[in-house]
Coordinates of C-alpha atoms and ligand atoms in Angstrom, one line a residue:
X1 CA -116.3 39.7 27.7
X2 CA -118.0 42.2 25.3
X3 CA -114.6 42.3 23.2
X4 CA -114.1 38.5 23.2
X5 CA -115.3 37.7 19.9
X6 CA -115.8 33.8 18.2
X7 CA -114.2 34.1 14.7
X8 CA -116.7 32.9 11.8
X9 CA -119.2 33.1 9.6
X10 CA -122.3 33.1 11.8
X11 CA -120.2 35.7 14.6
X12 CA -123.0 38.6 13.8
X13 CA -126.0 36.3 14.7
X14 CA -124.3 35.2 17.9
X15 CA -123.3 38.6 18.7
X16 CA -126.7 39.6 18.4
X17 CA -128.0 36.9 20.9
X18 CA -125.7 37.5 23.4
X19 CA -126.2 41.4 23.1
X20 CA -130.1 40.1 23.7
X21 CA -129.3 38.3 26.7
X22 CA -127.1 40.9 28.0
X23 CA -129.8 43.7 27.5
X24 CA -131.9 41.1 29.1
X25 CA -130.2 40.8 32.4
X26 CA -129.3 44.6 32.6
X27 CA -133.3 44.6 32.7
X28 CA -133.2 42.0 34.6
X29 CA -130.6 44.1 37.2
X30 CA -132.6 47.4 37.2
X31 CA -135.5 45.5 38.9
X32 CA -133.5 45.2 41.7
X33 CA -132.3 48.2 41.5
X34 CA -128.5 47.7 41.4
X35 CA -127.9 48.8 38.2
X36 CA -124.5 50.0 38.6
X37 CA -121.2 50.2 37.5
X38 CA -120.4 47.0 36.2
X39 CA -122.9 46.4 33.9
X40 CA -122.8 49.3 32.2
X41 CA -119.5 50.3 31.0
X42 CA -119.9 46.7 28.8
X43 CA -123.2 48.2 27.7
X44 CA -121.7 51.1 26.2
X45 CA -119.2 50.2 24.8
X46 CA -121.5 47.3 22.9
X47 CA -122.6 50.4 20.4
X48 CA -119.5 51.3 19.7
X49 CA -118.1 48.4 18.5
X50 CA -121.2 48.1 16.8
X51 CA -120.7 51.3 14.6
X52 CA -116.9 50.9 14.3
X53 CA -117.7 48.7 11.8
X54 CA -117.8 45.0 12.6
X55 CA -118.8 43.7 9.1
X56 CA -116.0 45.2 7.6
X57 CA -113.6 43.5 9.7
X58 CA -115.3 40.5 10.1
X59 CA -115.1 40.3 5.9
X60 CA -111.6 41.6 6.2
X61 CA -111.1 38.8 8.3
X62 CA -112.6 35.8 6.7
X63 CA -110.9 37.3 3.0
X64 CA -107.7 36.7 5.0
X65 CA -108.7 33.6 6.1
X66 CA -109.1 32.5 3.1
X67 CA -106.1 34.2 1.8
X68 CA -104.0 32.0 4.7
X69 CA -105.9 28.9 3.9
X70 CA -104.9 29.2 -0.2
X71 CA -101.4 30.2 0.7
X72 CA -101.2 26.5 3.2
X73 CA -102.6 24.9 0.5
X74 CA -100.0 25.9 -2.1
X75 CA -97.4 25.3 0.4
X76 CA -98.6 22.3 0.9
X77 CA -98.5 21.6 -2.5
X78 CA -95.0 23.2 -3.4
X79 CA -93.7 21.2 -0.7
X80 CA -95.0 17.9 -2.3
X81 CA -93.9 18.8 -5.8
X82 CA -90.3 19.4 -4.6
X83 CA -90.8 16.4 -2.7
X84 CA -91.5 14.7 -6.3
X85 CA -88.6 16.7 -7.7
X86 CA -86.3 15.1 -4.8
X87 CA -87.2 11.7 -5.0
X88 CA -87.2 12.3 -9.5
X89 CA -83.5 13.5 -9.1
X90 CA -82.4 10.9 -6.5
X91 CA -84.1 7.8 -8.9
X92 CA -82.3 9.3 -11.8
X93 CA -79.0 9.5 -9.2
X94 CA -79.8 6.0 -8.8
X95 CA -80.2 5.0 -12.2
X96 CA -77.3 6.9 -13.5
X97 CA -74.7 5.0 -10.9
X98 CA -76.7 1.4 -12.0
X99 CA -75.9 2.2 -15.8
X100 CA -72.0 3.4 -14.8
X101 CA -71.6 0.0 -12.3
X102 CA -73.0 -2.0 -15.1
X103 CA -70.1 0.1 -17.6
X104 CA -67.3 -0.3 -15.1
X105 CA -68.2 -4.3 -14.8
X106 CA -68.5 -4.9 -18.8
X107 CA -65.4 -3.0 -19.2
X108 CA -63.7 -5.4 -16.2
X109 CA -65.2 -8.3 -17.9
X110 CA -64.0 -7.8 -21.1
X111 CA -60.4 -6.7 -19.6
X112 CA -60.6 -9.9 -17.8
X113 CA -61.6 -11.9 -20.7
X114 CA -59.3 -10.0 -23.2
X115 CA -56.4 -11.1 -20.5
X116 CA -57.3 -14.4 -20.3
X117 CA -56.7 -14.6 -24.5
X118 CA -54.0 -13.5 -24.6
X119 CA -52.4 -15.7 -21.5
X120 CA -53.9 -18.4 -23.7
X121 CA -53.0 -17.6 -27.0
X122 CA -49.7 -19.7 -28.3
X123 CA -48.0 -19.5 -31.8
X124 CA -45.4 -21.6 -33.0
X125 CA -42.0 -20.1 -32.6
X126 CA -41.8 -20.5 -36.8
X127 CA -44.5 -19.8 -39.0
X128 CA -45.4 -22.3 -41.1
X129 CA -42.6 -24.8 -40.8
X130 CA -42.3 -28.4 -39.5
X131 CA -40.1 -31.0 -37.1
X132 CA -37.3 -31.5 -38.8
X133 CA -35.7 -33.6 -36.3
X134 CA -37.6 -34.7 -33.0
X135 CA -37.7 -34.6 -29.6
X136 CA -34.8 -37.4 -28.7
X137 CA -33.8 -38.0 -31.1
X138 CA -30.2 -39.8 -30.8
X139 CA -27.6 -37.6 -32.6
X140 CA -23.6 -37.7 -32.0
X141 CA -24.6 -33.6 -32.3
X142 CA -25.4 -33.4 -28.9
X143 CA -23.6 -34.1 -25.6
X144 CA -26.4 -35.9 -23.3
X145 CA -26.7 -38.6 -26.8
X146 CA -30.3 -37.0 -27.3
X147 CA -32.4 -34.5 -28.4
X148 CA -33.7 -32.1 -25.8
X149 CA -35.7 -30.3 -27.8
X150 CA -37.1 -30.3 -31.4
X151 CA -35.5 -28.5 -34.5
X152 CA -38.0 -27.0 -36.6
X153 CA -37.2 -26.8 -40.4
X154 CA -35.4 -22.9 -40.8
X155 CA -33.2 -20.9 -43.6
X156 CA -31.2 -18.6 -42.3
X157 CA -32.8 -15.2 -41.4
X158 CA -36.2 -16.2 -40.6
X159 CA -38.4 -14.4 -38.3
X160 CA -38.8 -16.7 -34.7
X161 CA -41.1 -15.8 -32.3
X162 CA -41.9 -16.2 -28.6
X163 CA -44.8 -19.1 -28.4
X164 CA -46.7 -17.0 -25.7
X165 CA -46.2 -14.5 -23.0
X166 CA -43.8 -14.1 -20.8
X167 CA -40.5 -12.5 -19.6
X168 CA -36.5 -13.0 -21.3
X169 CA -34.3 -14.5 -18.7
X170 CA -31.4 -15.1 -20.7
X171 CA -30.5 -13.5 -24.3
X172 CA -26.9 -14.1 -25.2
X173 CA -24.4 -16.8 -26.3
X174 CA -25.3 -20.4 -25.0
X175 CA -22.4 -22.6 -26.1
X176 CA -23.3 -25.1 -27.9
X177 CA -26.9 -23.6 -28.4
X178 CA -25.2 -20.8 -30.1
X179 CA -26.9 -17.4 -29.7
X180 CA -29.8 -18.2 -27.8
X181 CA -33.2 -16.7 -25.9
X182 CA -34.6 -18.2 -22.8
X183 CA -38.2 -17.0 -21.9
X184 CA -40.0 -17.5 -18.9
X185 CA -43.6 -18.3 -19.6
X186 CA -46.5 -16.3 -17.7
X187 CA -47.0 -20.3 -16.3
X188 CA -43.5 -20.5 -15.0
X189 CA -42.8 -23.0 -17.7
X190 CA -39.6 -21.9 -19.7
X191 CA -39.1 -21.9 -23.5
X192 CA -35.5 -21.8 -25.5
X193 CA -35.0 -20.6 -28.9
X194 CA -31.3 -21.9 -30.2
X195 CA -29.2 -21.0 -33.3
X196 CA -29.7 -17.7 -33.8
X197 CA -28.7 -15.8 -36.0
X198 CA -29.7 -12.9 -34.4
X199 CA -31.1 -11.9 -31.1
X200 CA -33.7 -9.1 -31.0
X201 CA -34.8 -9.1 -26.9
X202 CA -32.8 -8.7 -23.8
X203 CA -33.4 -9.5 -20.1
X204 CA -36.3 -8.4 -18.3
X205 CA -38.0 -7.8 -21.4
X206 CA -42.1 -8.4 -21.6
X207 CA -43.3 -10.8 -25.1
X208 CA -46.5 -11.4 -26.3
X209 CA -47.5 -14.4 -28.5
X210 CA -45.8 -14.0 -31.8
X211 CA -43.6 -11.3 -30.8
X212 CA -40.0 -11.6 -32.7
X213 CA -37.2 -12.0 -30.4
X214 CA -34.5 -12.7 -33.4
X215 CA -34.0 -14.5 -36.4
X216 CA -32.9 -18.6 -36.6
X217 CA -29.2 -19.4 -37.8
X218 CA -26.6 -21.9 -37.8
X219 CA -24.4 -20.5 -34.6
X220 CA -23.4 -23.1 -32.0
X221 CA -22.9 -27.0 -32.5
X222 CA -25.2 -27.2 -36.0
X223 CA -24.9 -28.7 -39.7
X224 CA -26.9 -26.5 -40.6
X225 CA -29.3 -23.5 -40.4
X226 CA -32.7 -24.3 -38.1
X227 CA -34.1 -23.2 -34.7
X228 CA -33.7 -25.4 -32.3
X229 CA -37.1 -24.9 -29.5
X230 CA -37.2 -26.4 -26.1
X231 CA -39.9 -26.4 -23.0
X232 CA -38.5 -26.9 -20.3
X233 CA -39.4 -27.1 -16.3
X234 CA -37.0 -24.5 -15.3
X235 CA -34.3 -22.1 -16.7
X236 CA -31.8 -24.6 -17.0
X237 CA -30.4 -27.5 -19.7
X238 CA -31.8 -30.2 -18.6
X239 CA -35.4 -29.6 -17.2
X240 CA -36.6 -30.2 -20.9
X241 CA -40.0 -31.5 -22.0
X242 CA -41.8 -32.7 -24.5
X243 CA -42.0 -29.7 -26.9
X244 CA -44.4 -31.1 -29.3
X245 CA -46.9 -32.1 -26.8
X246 CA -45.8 -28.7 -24.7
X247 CA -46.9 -26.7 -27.9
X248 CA -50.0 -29.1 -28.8
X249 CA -51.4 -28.5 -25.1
X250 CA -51.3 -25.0 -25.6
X251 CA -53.5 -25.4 -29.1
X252 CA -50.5 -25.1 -31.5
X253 CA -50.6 -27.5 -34.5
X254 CA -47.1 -28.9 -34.3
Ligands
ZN301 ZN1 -32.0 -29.1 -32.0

């Protein structure tokens, strides 16, 4: 009991109270004459505690007291700031992927868009030229009695190019066409390019808009140098279309 001490600031006034009390009842006990054995041990001991120094400790005690509470405190507070430091680095994190998604979807817009042009874009297949004779027209020339496609004005040599995107099906000698270039358009619409002079593309081959695929002529059943052009349905003669209107849907001034 004597060594149970309360921790504090006012532990020496207390101490000295309860050392009053005790003294008090060891008085208390030699009036009836039992003063014995188990009071005193405590008692003697009280002095010795006494002079071992008690202040000291108790200052030793309260400096680490405080000492404890500063070092909770900057825990506390180290804890918090890498808290901050956390949640700083993980807004940043979130920022950072924000700003890259918002990259990755311009980029896949303007891929999109850039795809879409160029699926769009249609040339005619000579450059600055005109109909010389039109779409069905009647002609001894030609075997069906008409026109299937259009012939557009052409010396010999000139550059003709594929109207818009698509893939070479056929790139060789087409009878009365002459040499000739069929193209399957990225539609599944079909383009022929007759009279060549020259062919420039073979099968399988990929064209963009404009691309040269060989140079016009006078080979096949002709009078004359010119390209013959048709649209057509599917790969074959006779699934022909209006090429003018063909070309003038697809924003070519024919
Ligand atoms: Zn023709």
């Amino acid at each position: 009991m004597a060594f149970t001490r309360a921790t504090g600031k006012h532990r020496r006034t207390g101490r000295v109270h309860r050392t009053t009390a005790r003294a008090a009842g060891v008085a208390a006990l030699a009036t009836t004459g039992v003063v014995g054995t188990l009071a005193a041990p405590a008692l003697a001991a009280e002095p010795e505690v006494e002079q071992s120094g008690l202040t000291p400790v108790v200052t030793i005690g309260d400096s680490i007291a405080d000492e404890v509470d500063a070092q909770a405190v900057a825990q506390k507070q180290a804890a918090a700031d890498a808290a901050a430091r956390e949640a700083a680095r993980e807004a940043a994190r979130e920022r950072a992927a924000e700003a890259a998604k918002e990259a990755r979807e311009a980029k896949e817009r303007a891929a999109r868009e850039a795809e879409r042009k160029r699926l769009n874009t249609f040339v005619a297949p000579i450059t600055a030229s005109y109909v010389s004779t039109a779409y069905r027209a009647g002609s001894s020339l030609w075997s069906s009695g008409s026109h299937t496609g259009i012939d557009f004005h052409a010396a010999g040599g000139t550059s003709v190019h594929a109207v818009g995107v698509g893939t070479v099906v056929e790139a060789g000698w087409g009878g009365a066409y002459g040499n000739q270039v069929v193209i399957k358009m990225h539609d599944g619409t079909y383009t022929q390019y007759g009279h060549l002079s020259s062919i420039g593309v073979s099968v399988g081959q990929s064209v963009e808009p404009g691309q040269q695929i060989g140079l016009s002529g006078a080979t096949g059943n002709v009078t004359g140098p010119h390209l013959h052009f048709e649209a057509r349905t599917g790969p074959e003669y006779g699934s022909d279309m209006d090429p003018v209107a063909y070309l003038r849907s697809h924003g070519v001034h024919v």
